[in-house]
Backbone as CSV, one residue per row, in Angstrom:
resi,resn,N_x,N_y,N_z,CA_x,CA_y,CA_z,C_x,C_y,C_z
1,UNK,0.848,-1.184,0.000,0.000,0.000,0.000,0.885,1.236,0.000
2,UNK,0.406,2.126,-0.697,1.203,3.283,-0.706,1.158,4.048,1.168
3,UNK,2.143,5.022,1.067,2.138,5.688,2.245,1.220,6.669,2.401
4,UNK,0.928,7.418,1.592,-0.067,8.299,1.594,-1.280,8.043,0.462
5,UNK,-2.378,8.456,0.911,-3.613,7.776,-0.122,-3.919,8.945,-0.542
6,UNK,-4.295,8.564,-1.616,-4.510,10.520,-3.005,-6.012,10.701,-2.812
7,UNK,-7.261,9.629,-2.157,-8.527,9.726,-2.263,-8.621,8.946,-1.179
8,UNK,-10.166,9.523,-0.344,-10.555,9.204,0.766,-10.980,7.592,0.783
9,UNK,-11.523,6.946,-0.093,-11.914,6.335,-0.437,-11.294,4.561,-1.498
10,UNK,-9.525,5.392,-1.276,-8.678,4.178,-1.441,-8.701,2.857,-0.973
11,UNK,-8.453,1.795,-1.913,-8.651,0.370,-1.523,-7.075,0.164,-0.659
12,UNK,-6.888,-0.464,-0.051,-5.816,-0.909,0.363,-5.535,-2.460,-0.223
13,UNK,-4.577,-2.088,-0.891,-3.824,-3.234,-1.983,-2.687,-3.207,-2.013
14,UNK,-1.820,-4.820,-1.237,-0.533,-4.632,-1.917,0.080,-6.310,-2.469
15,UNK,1.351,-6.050,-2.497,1.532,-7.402,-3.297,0.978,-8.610,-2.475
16,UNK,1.138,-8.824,-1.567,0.639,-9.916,-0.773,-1.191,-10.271,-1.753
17,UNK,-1.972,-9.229,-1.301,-2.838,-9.372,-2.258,-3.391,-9.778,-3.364
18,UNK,-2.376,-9.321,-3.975,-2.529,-9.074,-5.740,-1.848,-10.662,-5.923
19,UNK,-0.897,-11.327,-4.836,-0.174,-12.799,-5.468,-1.495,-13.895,-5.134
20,UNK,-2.353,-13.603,-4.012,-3.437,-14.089,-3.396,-4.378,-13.991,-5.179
21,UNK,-4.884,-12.993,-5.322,-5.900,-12.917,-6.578,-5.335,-13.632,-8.257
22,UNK,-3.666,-13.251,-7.971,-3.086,-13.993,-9.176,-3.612,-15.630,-8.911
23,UNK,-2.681,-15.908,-7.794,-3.213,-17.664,-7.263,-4.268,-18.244,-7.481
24,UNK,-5.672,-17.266,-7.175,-6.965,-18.015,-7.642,-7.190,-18.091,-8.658
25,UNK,-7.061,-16.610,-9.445,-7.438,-16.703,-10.677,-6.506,-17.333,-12.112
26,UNK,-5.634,-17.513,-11.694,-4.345,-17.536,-12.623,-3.405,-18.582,-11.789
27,UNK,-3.757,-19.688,-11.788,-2.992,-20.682,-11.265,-1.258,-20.948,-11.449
28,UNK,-1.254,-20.861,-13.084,0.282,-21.061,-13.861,0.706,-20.053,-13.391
29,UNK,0.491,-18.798,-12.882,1.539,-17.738,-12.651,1.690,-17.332,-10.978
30,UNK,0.797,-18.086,-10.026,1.324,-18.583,-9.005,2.509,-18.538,-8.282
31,UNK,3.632,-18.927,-9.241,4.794,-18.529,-8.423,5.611,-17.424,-8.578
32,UNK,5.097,-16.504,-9.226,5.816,-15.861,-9.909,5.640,-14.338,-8.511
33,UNK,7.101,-13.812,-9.021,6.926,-13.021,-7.223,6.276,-11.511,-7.764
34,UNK,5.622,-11.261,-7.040,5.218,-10.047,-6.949,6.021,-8.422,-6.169
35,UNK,5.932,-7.469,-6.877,6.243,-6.282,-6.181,5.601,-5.161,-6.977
36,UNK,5.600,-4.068,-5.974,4.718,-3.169,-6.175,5.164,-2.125,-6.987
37,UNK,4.826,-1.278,-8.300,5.575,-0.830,-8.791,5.365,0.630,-8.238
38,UNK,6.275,1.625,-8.007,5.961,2.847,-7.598,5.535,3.891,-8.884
39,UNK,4.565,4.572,-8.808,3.765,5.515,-10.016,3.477,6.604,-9.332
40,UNK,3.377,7.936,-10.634,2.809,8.736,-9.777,1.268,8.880,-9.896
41,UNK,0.652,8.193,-10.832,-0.592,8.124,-11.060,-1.664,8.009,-9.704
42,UNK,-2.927,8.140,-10.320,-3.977,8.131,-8.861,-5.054,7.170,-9.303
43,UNK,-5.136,6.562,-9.892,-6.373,5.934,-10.713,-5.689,4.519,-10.340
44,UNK,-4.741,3.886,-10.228,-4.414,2.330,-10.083,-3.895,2.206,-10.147
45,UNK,-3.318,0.839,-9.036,-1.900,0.355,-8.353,-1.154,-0.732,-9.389
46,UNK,-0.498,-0.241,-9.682,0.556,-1.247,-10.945,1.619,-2.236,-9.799
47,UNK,1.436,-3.434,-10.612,2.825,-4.212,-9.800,3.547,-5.225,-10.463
48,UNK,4.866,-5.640,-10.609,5.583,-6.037,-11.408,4.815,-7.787,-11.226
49,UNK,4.644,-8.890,-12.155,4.565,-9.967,-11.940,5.530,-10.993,-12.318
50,UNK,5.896,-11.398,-12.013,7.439,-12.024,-12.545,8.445,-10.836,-13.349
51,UNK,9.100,-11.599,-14.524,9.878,-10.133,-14.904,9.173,-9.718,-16.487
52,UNK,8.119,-10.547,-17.081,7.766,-10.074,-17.813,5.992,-9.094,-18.073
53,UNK,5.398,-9.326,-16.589,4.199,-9.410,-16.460,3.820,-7.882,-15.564
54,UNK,2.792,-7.447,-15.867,2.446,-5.788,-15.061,1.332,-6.349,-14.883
55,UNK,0.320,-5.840,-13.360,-0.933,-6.219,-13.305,-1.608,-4.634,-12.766
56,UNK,-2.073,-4.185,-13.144,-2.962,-2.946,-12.827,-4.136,-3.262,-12.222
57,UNK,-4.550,-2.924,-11.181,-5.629,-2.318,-10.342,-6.272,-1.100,-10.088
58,UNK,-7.414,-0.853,-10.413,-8.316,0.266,-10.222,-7.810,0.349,-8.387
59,UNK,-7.313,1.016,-7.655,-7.250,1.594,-6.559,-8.205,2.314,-5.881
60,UNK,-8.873,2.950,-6.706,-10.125,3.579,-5.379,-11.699,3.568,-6.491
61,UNK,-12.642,3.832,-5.780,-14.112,3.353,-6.577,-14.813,4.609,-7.126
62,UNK,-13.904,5.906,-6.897,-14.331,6.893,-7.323,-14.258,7.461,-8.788
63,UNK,-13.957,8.557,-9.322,-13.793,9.046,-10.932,-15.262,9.129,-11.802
64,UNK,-15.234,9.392,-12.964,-15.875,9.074,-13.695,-16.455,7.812,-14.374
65,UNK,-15.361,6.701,-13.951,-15.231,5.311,-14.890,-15.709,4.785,-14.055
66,UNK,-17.246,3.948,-14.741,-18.016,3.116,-14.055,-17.236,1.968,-13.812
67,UNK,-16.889,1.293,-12.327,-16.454,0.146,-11.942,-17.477,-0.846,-12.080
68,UNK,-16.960,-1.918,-12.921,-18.117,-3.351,-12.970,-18.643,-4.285,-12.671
């Protein structure tokens, strides 16, 4: 999770997480290690997945862009 949150309303997400949601959903990539990539963006948490793989997350439920 970042140190400071840009919106009241931030998810708290970090790699631990994101290897948890890879695992269920994505079995074959399971082992592959996770880390968090640092951005300056505010819209979603990027994190490295092995060394060829990026996984983006919507971070908070606010904006314009209907979440689905």
């Amino acid at each position: 999770m970042c140190a400071v949150k840009m919106h009241d309303d931030e998810l708290d997400i970090d790699a631990s997480l994101v290897g948890r949601l890879i695992a269920g959903q994505f079995p074959q990539w399971a082992g592959l290690p996770v880390r968090r990539v640092e951005s300056s963006g505010t819209e979603n948490a990027m994190f490295r997945l092995g060394t060829d793989l990026v996984v983006r997350s919507r971070s908070w439920w606010g904006g314009s862009t209907p979440v689905r």
